[in-house]
């Protein structure tokens, strides 16, 4: 269900916790599963549950509680824009509007070619570098003026 | 550059100042650089002088280091709550789940000085007899979580972590746990639930984590900046740290300045520094516009109008006296182009979105608050809404398991108190006091690069 490489990474996470606390690795396991599969399908969640010896519902609770797990398919590039107040004071909303216009989609939508998904984010803890965006949950981009947004979109192949 | 300016820096002294956009080329955080600027000297001194755990805690108490995550609780006192002779495992947990809007200091500590956090955690472990630690890292800074993992590998290879550290007989292991997007996990017991692999929903207190914490074991949770301040305190003494600040407010502190200033960024200044000085260091008001209001301690802290904040000094006591909180030191600056109703609407949405849903007053109340502010902002407010906002907010406060309820209520109460006329204008005239085009122009793209700062 998950590749050997992903399972090895999950095993390394499990090793961080006391032997009887495998469940502590569930957040990392779901993140790694999502990175491999693109999103968390019910069967992926079930697999993670079996792998960690957890009830499926307990894993599902975690997957639905934390914002960055995707329970439905997303575009190849998921761009999350912070529009919270500190970012909004320095162009966060303008950056989101610019992206919406460039991509022709609104928040929570995916371009017809499946390339981009746009999300509205909450505080990423980088307000001094606003506007701030997160690409595929893991790459933070700072000072996202229109020129920088154009550069980012050009980099996404 | 990460720290744009400082006065008497301790935490950030010697930090490299790489371009935040180029993590790969930034190497000043590595072990050899940390050692070159005096890193791990505190740990070596502690072992060489055979300081007892009690002596370490006494130094931290003398320093009057107050929790940098927002609560401002004295760190030394917190450490002394850990049971001394309890059998079994004890834990030290670092709270790097920095998601309070306006706060971005721990990110720079993790980016530029991860070994200071590691050294602080080892010392904390020694002082409290804990042999295992976890650093819970904010979901959105994955790249810095990876960097922390690398720093841990360096520390293990150098013998700073693991068995019999530097021949002292003390064992300590430290691991990184990565979050995945939940503001509530910054609450310490929600954070523990999250490490245990569950939804991050806060626990009832008591029992407090010092008695029943991670996996049911005694646990102390400290903020990243608090722990990163420990090496200085051990190397130079608690009194030296205290003397940097002012009585009851030891040390220097990182202030994250965001919003309508010319140079948003982090600034390290002694506690007790006038707010006006920090504003000047941040390049002053953008476009020379007039200061309207400041949220001095992260979005949960009550807002203060310009005339009040300009008379404050940046320390726990002065800001508390003015009716707000120093909190995490996140200073959100707003100028005259801001519509206070719209600003509050965005913050209220945040608390509604991030309420974990466990307590009814918070789950239902945050939604109710947002709905009312939303309708006022959109010209559908009712005359009775202002009193109702106050009433709902006050009925959330103190009626929830954790402080998120209060955090959602305080902005509402303070915005309505200090800017009531603006809210009333909205209700009466069904539009903003500040024209929308002025608001939009006032909050357009602005970075510190545009103000001429190097990064």
Coordinates of C-alpha atoms in Angstrom, one line a residue:
Chain A
X1 CA 0.0 0.0 0.0
X2 CA 2.8 2.4 0.9
X3 CA 6.3 2.2 -0.6
X4 CA 9.2 0.6 1.2
X5 CA 10.9 4.0 1.3
X6 CA 7.9 5.6 3.0
X7 CA 7.6 2.7 5.5
X8 CA 11.2 3.1 6.4
X9 CA 10.6 6.8 7.1
X10 CA 7.6 5.9 9.2
X11 CA 9.7 3.4 11.2
X12 CA 12.2 6.1 11.9
X13 CA 9.4 8.2 13.3
X14 CA 8.1 5.3 15.5
X15 CA 11.6 5.0 16.9
X16 CA 11.4 8.5 18.4
X17 CA 8.8 7.4 20.9
X18 CA 8.7 4.8 23.8
X19 CA 8.1 1.3 22.5
X20 CA 4.5 1.2 23.7
X21 CA 3.6 4.6 22.2
X22 CA 3.6 3.8 18.5
X23 CA 0.5 6.0 18.1
X24 CA 2.7 9.0 18.6
X25 CA 4.0 8.5 15.1
X26 CA 0.5 8.8 13.5
X27 CA 0.9 12.5 12.5
X28 CA 4.2 11.8 10.8
X29 CA 2.8 8.6 9.2
X30 CA -0.1 10.4 7.7
X31 CA 2.1 13.2 6.5
X32 CA 4.4 10.7 4.8
X33 CA 1.5 8.8 3.3
X34 CA 0.0 12.0 1.9
X35 CA 3.4 13.0 0.4
X36 CA 3.5 9.6 -1.4
X37 CA -0.1 9.4 -2.4
X38 CA -1.0 13.0 -2.9
X39 CA -3.9 12.8 -0.6
X40 CA -5.4 10.6 2.2
X41 CA -7.9 8.2 0.8
X42 CA -9.9 6.1 3.2
X43 CA -7.9 3.0 2.3
X44 CA -4.6 4.9 3.0
X45 CA -6.0 6.0 6.5
X46 CA -7.0 2.3 7.1
X47 CA -3.5 1.2 6.1
X48 CA -1.8 3.6 8.5
X49 CA -4.2 2.5 11.3
X50 CA -3.2 -1.2 10.7
X51 CA 0.5 -0.3 10.5
X52 CA 0.4 1.5 13.8
X53 CA -2.0 -0.9 15.6
X54 CA -4.6 1.9 16.0
X55 CA -8.4 1.9 15.5
X56 CA -9.2 3.4 12.0
X57 CA -11.5 5.9 13.7
X58 CA -8.6 7.2 15.9
X59 CA -6.5 7.8 12.8
X60 CA -9.4 9.4 11.0
X61 CA -9.9 11.8 13.9
X62 CA -6.3 12.9 13.6
X63 CA -6.6 13.2 9.8
X64 CA -9.7 15.4 10.1
X65 CA -8.4 17.6 12.9
X66 CA -5.2 19.0 11.5
X67 CA -5.5 21.5 8.6
X68 CA -2.8 20.3 6.3
X69 CA -4.1 16.7 5.7
X70 CA -5.9 16.5 2.4
X71 CA -8.9 14.2 2.5
X72 CA -9.7 14.8 -1.1
X73 CA -7.4 15.0 -4.2
X74 CA -5.7 18.4 -4.7
X75 CA -3.7 19.8 -7.6
X76 CA -0.1 19.0 -8.2
X77 CA 0.8 22.3 -6.5
X78 CA -1.3 23.3 -3.5
X79 CA -0.7 26.9 -2.7
X80 CA -1.8 28.2 0.7
X81 CA -1.9 31.9 1.2
X82 CA -2.0 33.5 4.6
X83 CA -4.7 36.2 4.9
X84 CA -4.7 36.6 8.6
X85 CA -4.5 40.2 10.0
X86 CA -0.8 40.8 10.2
X87 CA -0.2 39.4 6.6
X88 CA -3.3 41.3 5.4
X89 CA -1.8 44.6 6.5
X90 CA 1.2 44.0 4.2
X91 CA -0.5 42.7 1.1
X92 CA -1.7 39.2 2.0
X93 CA -5.2 39.7 0.6
X94 CA -3.8 41.4 -2.5
X95 CA -1.5 38.4 -3.1
X96 CA -4.4 36.1 -2.8
X97 CA -6.5 38.2 -5.2
X98 CA -3.6 38.2 -7.7
X99 CA -3.3 34.4 -7.5
X100 CA -7.0 34.0 -7.9
X101 CA -7.0 36.2 -11.0
X102 CA -3.9 34.5 -12.5
X103 CA -5.2 31.0 -11.9
X104 CA -8.8 31.7 -12.6
X105 CA -9.9 29.9 -9.5
X106 CA -11.1 30.8 -6.0
X107 CA -10.0 29.4 -2.6
X108 CA -10.7 25.7 -2.3
X109 CA -10.7 25.2 -6.1
X110 CA -8.4 23.4 -8.5
X111 CA -7.5 24.5 -12.0
X112 CA -9.1 22.3 -14.7
X113 CA -5.8 20.9 -15.7
X114 CA -5.3 19.6 -12.1
X115 CA -2.1 21.6 -11.6
X116 CA -3.0 24.2 -8.9
X117 CA -5.2 24.2 -5.8
X118 CA -5.6 27.4 -3.9
X119 CA -6.2 27.5 -0.2
X120 CA -6.7 30.2 2.4
X121 CA -4.3 29.7 5.3
X122 CA -4.1 30.7 8.9
X123 CA -1.0 32.1 10.6
X124 CA 2.2 30.4 9.4
X125 CA 4.3 32.2 11.9
X126 CA 6.2 34.3 9.4
X127 CA 4.2 37.6 9.5
X128 CA 7.3 39.8 9.1
X129 CA 7.9 38.3 5.7
X130 CA 4.4 38.9 4.4
X131 CA 2.9 38.1 2.0
X132 CA 3.6 34.5 2.8
X133 CA 2.6 31.3 1.0
X134 CA 3.1 27.6 1.5
X135 CA 3.6 25.3 -1.4
X136 CA 2.5 21.7 -0.9
X137 CA 2.5 22.2 2.9
X138 CA 6.3 22.1 3.1
X139 CA 7.9 25.0 1.2
X140 CA 7.5 28.4 2.6
X141 CA 7.7 31.4 0.2
X142 CA 8.2 34.9 1.6
X143 CA 7.8 38.5 0.3
X144 CA 5.3 37.3 -2.4
X145 CA 4.8 40.5 -4.5
X146 CA 3.3 40.0 -7.9
X147 CA 6.7 39.5 -9.5
X148 CA 7.5 36.8 -7.0
X149 CA 4.2 35.1 -7.5
X150 CA 4.9 35.1 -11.3
X151 CA 8.2 33.5 -10.6
X152 CA 6.7 30.9 -8.3
X153 CA 4.1 30.0 -10.9
X154 CA 6.7 29.7 -13.6
X155 CA 8.8 27.4 -11.4
X156 CA 5.8 25.0 -11.0
X157 CA 6.0 22.6 -13.9
Chain B
X1 CA 18.3 39.5 7.7
X2 CA 16.4 37.9 10.5
X3 CA 17.1 40.3 13.3
X4 CA 16.8 43.7 11.9
X5 CA 18.1 45.6 14.9
X6 CA 18.9 45.0 18.6
X7 CA 19.9 46.7 21.8
X8 CA 22.2 44.7 24.1
X9 CA 21.6 41.4 22.2
X10 CA 22.1 38.2 24.2
X11 CA 20.0 35.6 22.3
X12 CA 20.8 36.9 18.8
X13 CA 24.4 38.0 19.4
X14 CA 26.6 36.5 16.7
X15 CA 23.7 35.3 14.6
X16 CA 24.4 35.1 10.9
X17 CA 22.0 37.1 8.9
X18 CA 21.3 35.2 5.7
X19 CA 18.6 35.9 3.2
X20 CA 15.4 34.2 4.5
X21 CA 14.6 33.2 0.9
X22 CA 17.7 31.0 0.6
X23 CA 17.7 28.4 3.3
X24 CA 20.1 26.2 1.4
X25 CA 23.0 28.7 1.5
X26 CA 22.5 29.6 5.1
X27 CA 24.9 27.6 7.3
X28 CA 25.5 29.8 10.4
X29 CA 23.2 27.6 12.4
X30 CA 25.5 24.6 12.3
X31 CA 27.2 23.2 15.4
X32 CA 30.7 24.6 14.6
X33 CA 29.3 28.1 14.2
X34 CA 27.3 27.8 17.4
X35 CA 30.4 26.6 19.3
X36 CA 32.4 29.5 17.8
X37 CA 30.0 32.0 19.4
X38 CA 30.2 30.3 22.8
X39 CA 27.7 27.5 22.2
X40 CA 27.5 24.6 24.6
X41 CA 29.8 26.5 27.1
X42 CA 26.9 26.7 29.5
X43 CA 26.5 22.9 29.5
X44 CA 30.3 22.4 29.9
X45 CA 30.4 25.0 32.8
X46 CA 27.5 23.3 34.5
X47 CA 29.3 19.9 34.5
X48 CA 32.8 21.4 35.2
X49 CA 31.5 23.3 38.2
X50 CA 29.3 20.3 39.3
X51 CA 26.3 22.6 39.6
X52 CA 23.4 20.7 41.3
X53 CA 19.9 20.7 39.7
X54 CA 18.8 22.9 42.6
X55 CA 21.5 25.5 41.8
X56 CA 20.5 25.5 38.1
X57 CA 16.9 26.2 39.1
X58 CA 18.0 28.9 41.5
X59 CA 19.9 30.7 38.8
X60 CA 16.9 30.6 36.5
X61 CA 14.7 31.9 39.3
X62 CA 17.2 34.7 40.0
X63 CA 17.1 35.7 36.3
X64 CA 13.3 36.3 36.4
X65 CA 13.1 34.8 33.0
X66 CA 9.3 34.8 32.3
X67 CA 7.8 32.4 29.9
X68 CA 8.2 33.8 26.4
X69 CA 5.3 31.9 24.8
X70 CA 2.8 34.4 26.1
X71 CA 1.8 33.6 29.7
X72 CA 4.8 35.3 31.2
X73 CA 5.0 32.8 34.0
X74 CA 8.4 32.6 35.8
X75 CA 10.4 29.8 34.2
X76 CA 12.4 29.0 37.3
X77 CA 9.2 28.6 39.4
X78 CA 7.7 26.4 36.8
X79 CA 10.8 24.2 36.8
X80 CA 10.5 23.9 40.6
X81 CA 7.1 22.3 40.3
X82 CA 8.5 19.1 38.9
X83 CA 8.5 16.3 41.5
X84 CA 12.0 15.7 42.7
X85 CA 12.1 12.0 43.5
X86 CA 9.4 10.5 41.3
X87 CA 10.2 7.1 39.9
X88 CA 9.9 6.5 36.2
X89 CA 10.3 8.8 33.1
X90 CA 10.0 12.6 33.1
X91 CA 9.8 14.8 30.1
X92 CA 10.9 18.2 28.9
X93 CA 8.9 19.5 26.0
X94 CA 9.7 22.6 23.9
X95 CA 6.7 24.4 22.4
X96 CA 7.7 25.6 19.0
X97 CA 4.1 25.5 17.8
X98 CA 4.2 29.2 17.0
X99 CA 0.9 30.1 15.4
X100 CA -0.4 33.1 17.3
X101 CA -1.0 35.7 14.6
X102 CA 1.7 38.3 14.7
X103 CA 4.4 36.0 16.3
X104 CA 7.4 34.9 14.2
X105 CA 10.3 34.9 16.6
X106 CA 10.6 31.2 17.3
X107 CA 10.9 30.6 13.6
X108 CA 14.0 32.7 13.5
X109 CA 15.5 31.0 16.5
X110 CA 14.9 27.6 14.9
X111 CA 16.3 28.9 11.6
X112 CA 19.4 30.6 12.9
X113 CA 20.1 29.1 16.3
X114 CA 18.6 25.6 16.8
X115 CA 21.5 24.5 19.0
X116 CA 20.6 27.1 21.6
X117 CA 17.2 25.4 21.9
X118 CA 19.0 22.0 22.2
X119 CA 21.4 23.2 24.8
X120 CA 18.6 24.9 26.8
X121 CA 16.6 21.7 26.7
X122 CA 19.6 19.5 27.9
X123 CA 20.1 22.0 30.8
X124 CA 16.4 21.9 31.6
X125 CA 16.5 18.1 31.5
X126 CA 19.4 18.1 34.0
X127 CA 17.7 20.6 36.3
X128 CA 14.5 18.6 36.4
X129 CA 15.9 15.1 36.3
X130 CA 14.3 14.3 32.9
X131 CA 16.1 12.1 30.4
X132 CA 13.9 12.6 27.4
X133 CA 12.7 15.6 25.5
X134 CA 10.5 16.5 22.5
X135 CA 10.4 19.7 20.5
X136 CA 7.0 20.2 19.0
X137 CA 7.5 22.2 15.8
X138 CA 4.9 24.3 14.0
X139 CA 3.4 22.5 11.0
X140 CA 4.0 25.3 8.5
X141 CA 7.8 25.4 9.0
X142 CA 8.6 21.9 7.7
X143 CA 12.0 23.1 6.3
X144 CA 13.0 24.2 9.8
X145 CA 11.8 20.9 11.3
X146 CA 14.2 19.2 8.9
X147 CA 17.0 21.6 9.9
X148 CA 16.3 20.8 13.6
X149 CA 16.6 17.1 12.8
X150 CA 20.0 17.8 11.3
X151 CA 21.0 19.8 14.3
X152 CA 20.0 16.9 16.6
X153 CA 22.2 14.6 14.6
X154 CA 25.1 17.0 15.0
X155 CA 24.6 17.2 18.8
X156 CA 24.4 13.4 19.1
X157 CA 27.6 13.0 17.1
X158 CA 29.4 15.5 19.3
X159 CA 28.3 13.8 22.5
X160 CA 26.0 16.6 23.7
X161 CA 23.0 14.2 23.5
X162 CA 22.7 10.5 24.4
X163 CA 24.3 8.6 27.2
X164 CA 26.8 10.0 29.7
X165 CA 26.9 13.5 28.1
X166 CA 30.4 14.9 28.2
X167 CA 31.4 12.2 30.8
X168 CA 29.0 13.7 33.3
X169 CA 27.0 10.5 33.9
X170 CA 23.8 12.4 32.7
X171 CA 21.8 10.9 29.9
X172 CA 19.4 12.9 27.7
X173 CA 17.7 12.1 24.4
X174 CA 15.9 14.7 22.4
X175 CA 13.5 14.3 19.4
X176 CA 11.6 16.5 17.1
X177 CA 7.8 16.1 16.6
X178 CA 6.3 17.9 13.7
X179 CA 2.8 19.5 13.9
X180 CA 0.5 19.7 10.9
X181 CA -1.6 22.8 11.2
X182 CA -3.6 23.4 14.4
X183 CA -3.3 26.6 16.3
X184 CA -4.7 24.9 19.4
X185 CA -1.6 22.7 19.8
X186 CA 0.2 25.8 21.1
X187 CA -1.8 25.2 24.2
X188 CA 0.5 23.0 26.3
X189 CA -1.9 20.2 27.1
X190 CA -3.3 20.1 23.6
X191 CA 0.3 19.8 22.5
X192 CA 0.8 16.8 24.7
X193 CA -2.3 15.1 23.3
X194 CA -0.9 15.8 19.8
X195 CA 2.5 14.2 20.7
X196 CA 0.5 11.2 21.9
X197 CA -1.0 10.9 18.5
X198 CA -4.5 12.3 19.1
X199 CA -6.6 15.3 18.2
X200 CA -5.1 18.3 19.9
X201 CA -7.8 19.0 22.4
X202 CA -6.7 20.6 25.7
X203 CA -6.9 18.6 29.0
X204 CA -8.5 19.7 32.2
X205 CA -6.1 21.1 34.7
X206 CA -5.5 20.0 37.4
X207 CA -3.7 17.7 37.2
X208 CA -1.0 19.9 35.8
X209 CA 1.6 18.5 33.4
X210 CA 4.3 18.7 36.1
X211 CA 2.4 15.8 37.8
X212 CA 0.6 14.2 34.9
X213 CA 2.0 15.2 31.5
X214 CA 3.2 13.3 28.5
X215 CA 2.2 9.6 28.6
X216 CA 1.0 10.4 32.2
X217 CA 4.5 11.3 33.4
X218 CA 5.8 14.5 35.0
X219 CA 6.4 17.0 32.2
X220 CA 7.5 20.6 31.8
X221 CA 6.6 22.5 28.7
X222 CA 8.5 25.7 27.9
X223 CA 8.5 28.0 24.9
X224 CA 11.4 28.0 22.4
X225 CA 12.7 31.4 23.2
X226 CA 12.6 30.7 27.0
X227 CA 14.7 27.5 26.5
X228 CA 17.1 29.3 24.1
X229 CA 17.6 31.9 26.8
X230 CA 18.8 29.3 29.3
X231 CA 22.4 29.0 28.1
X232 CA 23.1 32.7 28.6
X233 CA 21.7 32.5 32.2
X234 CA 23.9 29.6 33.1
X235 CA 27.0 31.1 31.5
X236 CA 26.7 34.6 32.8
X237 CA 24.5 34.1 35.9
X238 CA 20.8 34.8 36.6
X239 CA 21.6 38.2 38.0
X240 CA 23.3 39.3 34.7
X241 CA 20.2 38.3 32.8
X242 CA 17.9 40.1 35.2
X243 CA 20.0 43.2 35.0
X244 CA 19.5 43.4 31.2
X245 CA 15.8 44.0 31.7
X246 CA 14.1 45.6 34.6
X247 CA 13.0 44.3 38.0
X248 CA 10.4 41.4 37.7
X249 CA 11.1 41.4 33.9
X250 CA 14.5 39.8 33.4
X251 CA 16.5 39.9 30.2
X252 CA 16.1 41.0 26.6
X253 CA 13.3 39.7 24.4
X254 CA 12.5 39.2 20.8
X255 CA 9.7 41.4 19.5
X256 CA 8.1 40.5 16.2
X257 CA 6.9 43.7 14.6
X258 CA 4.3 43.3 11.8
X259 CA 1.8 45.5 10.0
X260 CA 2.1 49.1 9.0
X261 CA 5.7 49.8 9.7
X262 CA 8.5 50.3 7.2
X263 CA 10.6 47.4 8.3
X264 CA 8.5 44.5 9.7
X265 CA 10.8 41.9 11.4
X266 CA 12.3 40.7 14.6
X267 CA 14.0 43.0 17.1
X268 CA 15.8 42.1 20.3
X269 CA 15.5 44.7 23.0
X270 CA 15.7 44.7 26.8
X271 CA 12.4 44.4 28.6
X272 CA 11.4 47.9 29.7
X273 CA 12.4 49.5 26.3
X274 CA 9.9 52.3 25.4
X275 CA 7.4 51.2 22.7
X276 CA 8.3 54.4 20.8
X277 CA 11.9 53.2 20.5
X278 CA 10.8 49.8 19.0
X279 CA 8.6 51.6 16.5
X280 CA 11.5 53.8 15.5
X281 CA 13.8 50.7 15.1
X282 CA 11.1 49.2 12.8
X283 CA 11.6 52.1 10.5
X284 CA 8.6 54.1 11.8
X285 CA 5.1 54.2 10.3
X286 CA 4.8 53.2 6.7
X287 CA 4.3 56.1 4.3
X288 CA 4.5 58.5 7.4
X289 CA 0.9 57.7 8.2
X290 CA -0.6 58.1 11.6
X291 CA -0.6 55.3 14.2
X292 CA -4.1 54.2 15.0
X293 CA -3.8 51.1 17.2
X294 CA -1.4 48.3 18.3
X295 CA -2.0 44.8 19.4
X296 CA 1.1 44.4 21.6
X297 CA 1.3 40.7 22.4
X298 CA -0.1 38.6 19.6
X299 CA -3.7 38.6 18.2
X300 CA -5.1 37.3 21.6
X301 CA -3.9 40.4 23.5
X302 CA -6.4 43.3 23.9
X303 CA -5.8 46.1 21.3
X304 CA -4.5 49.5 22.6
X305 CA -5.2 52.8 20.9
X306 CA -2.1 54.9 19.8
X307 CA -2.1 57.3 22.7
X308 CA -2.1 54.5 25.3
X309 CA 0.6 52.3 23.6
X310 CA 2.9 55.3 22.9
X311 CA 3.2 55.8 26.7
X312 CA 4.0 52.1 27.4
X313 CA 7.3 50.4 27.9
X314 CA 7.7 46.9 26.6
X315 CA 7.6 44.7 29.7
X316 CA 5.0 42.5 31.2
X317 CA 4.0 45.0 34.0
X318 CA 3.7 48.1 31.9
X319 CA 1.6 46.5 29.2
X320 CA -0.6 44.8 31.8
X321 CA -1.1 48.1 33.5
X322 CA -2.3 49.6 30.2
X323 CA -4.9 46.9 30.0
X324 CA -3.3 44.4 27.6
X325 CA -0.7 41.7 27.7
X326 CA 3.0 41.5 26.5
X327 CA 2.1 38.0 25.4
X328 CA 4.5 36.5 22.9
X329 CA 5.9 40.0 22.1
X330 CA 4.1 40.1 18.8
X331 CA 3.5 43.7 18.0
X332 CA 0.9 44.2 15.3
X333 CA 0.9 47.9 14.1
X334 CA -2.2 49.4 12.5
X335 CA -2.4 52.9 10.9
X336 CA -5.3 55.2 10.2
X337 CA -6.2 53.3 7.0
X338 CA -7.4 50.3 9.0
X339 CA -11.1 49.7 9.6
X340 CA -11.2 48.2 13.0
X341 CA -14.4 46.3 12.3
X342 CA -12.8 44.6 9.3
X343 CA -9.6 43.9 11.4
X344 CA -11.7 42.3 14.1
X345 CA -13.7 40.3 11.6
X346 CA -10.6 38.6 10.3
X347 CA -9.3 37.8 13.8
X348 CA -12.7 36.5 14.9
X349 CA -12.8 34.2 11.9
X350 CA -9.4 32.8 12.9
X351 CA -10.6 31.9 16.4
X352 CA -13.8 30.4 15.0
X353 CA -11.8 28.3 12.6
X354 CA -9.3 27.2 15.2
X355 CA -11.6 26.5 18.1
X356 CA -11.1 22.7 18.8
X357 CA -14.8 22.3 19.4
X358 CA -14.5 20.7 22.8
X359 CA -16.2 23.3 25.0
X360 CA -19.6 24.6 24.0
X361 CA -19.0 28.3 25.0
X362 CA -16.0 28.5 22.7
X363 CA -17.3 26.3 19.9
X364 CA -20.6 28.1 19.6
X365 CA -19.5 31.5 21.0
X366 CA -16.6 32.0 18.5
X367 CA -19.0 31.4 15.6
X368 CA -21.6 33.7 17.1
X369 CA -19.0 36.5 17.6
X370 CA -17.8 36.1 14.0
X371 CA -21.4 36.1 12.6
X372 CA -22.2 39.4 14.4
X373 CA -19.0 41.1 13.4
X374 CA -19.4 39.9 9.9
X375 CA -22.9 41.4 9.6
X376 CA -21.8 44.7 11.2
X377 CA -18.9 44.9 8.6
X378 CA -21.3 44.1 5.8
X379 CA -23.9 46.7 6.7
X380 CA -26.4 44.5 8.4
X381 CA -25.5 45.2 12.0
X382 CA -28.2 45.7 14.6
X383 CA -28.3 48.4 17.3
X384 CA -28.2 45.8 20.0
X385 CA -25.2 44.0 18.5
X386 CA -22.5 46.0 20.4
X387 CA -23.8 45.0 23.8
X388 CA -24.5 41.5 22.6
X389 CA -20.9 41.2 21.4
X390 CA -19.7 42.2 24.8
X391 CA -22.1 39.9 26.5
X392 CA -21.2 36.8 24.4
X393 CA -17.5 37.5 24.7
X394 CA -17.8 37.8 28.5
X395 CA -19.8 34.6 28.7
X396 CA -17.0 32.7 26.9
X397 CA -14.3 34.0 29.2
X398 CA -13.5 31.7 32.1
X399 CA -16.0 29.0 31.0
X400 CA -13.7 26.9 28.8
X401 CA -11.0 24.3 29.5
X402 CA -8.2 26.3 27.9
X403 CA -7.4 29.9 27.2
X404 CA -8.5 29.9 23.5
X405 CA -11.9 31.0 24.7
X406 CA -10.4 34.0 26.4
X407 CA -8.1 34.6 23.5
X408 CA -11.2 34.9 21.2
X409 CA -13.1 37.1 23.6
X410 CA -10.4 39.6 24.5
X411 CA -9.9 41.1 21.0
X412 CA -13.7 41.6 20.7
X413 CA -14.1 43.2 24.1
X414 CA -11.1 45.5 23.6
X415 CA -11.9 46.5 20.0
X416 CA -15.5 47.4 20.9
X417 CA -14.3 49.2 24.0
X418 CA -11.7 51.4 22.4
X419 CA -13.3 51.9 19.0
X420 CA -17.0 51.8 19.8
X421 CA -17.7 54.8 17.7
X422 CA -16.4 53.1 14.6
X423 CA -18.6 50.0 15.2
X424 CA -21.6 52.3 15.9
X425 CA -20.9 54.2 12.7
X426 CA -21.0 50.9 10.7
X427 CA -24.3 49.9 12.2
X428 CA -25.9 53.3 11.7
X429 CA -24.5 54.1 8.2
X430 CA -24.1 50.6 6.9
X431 CA -20.6 51.3 5.7
X432 CA -17.0 51.8 6.9
X433 CA -15.8 55.0 8.5
X434 CA -12.6 54.5 6.5
X435 CA -13.4 54.3 2.7
X436 CA -12.7 50.8 1.3
X437 CA -10.3 52.2 -1.3
X438 CA -8.2 53.9 1.4
X439 CA -8.1 50.6 3.4
X440 CA -7.1 48.7 0.3
X441 CA -4.3 51.1 -0.7
X442 CA -3.1 51.3 2.9
X443 CA -2.6 47.5 3.1
X444 CA -1.2 46.8 -0.3
X445 CA 2.1 44.9 -0.9
X446 CA 4.8 46.0 1.4
X447 CA 8.0 44.1 2.4
X448 CA 11.0 45.3 4.3
X449 CA 12.9 44.9 1.1
X450 CA 10.8 47.6 -0.4
X451 CA 11.9 49.8 2.5
X452 CA 15.5 49.3 1.7
X453 CA 16.4 46.6 4.3
X454 CA 18.7 43.9 3.0
X455 CA 16.4 41.0 3.8

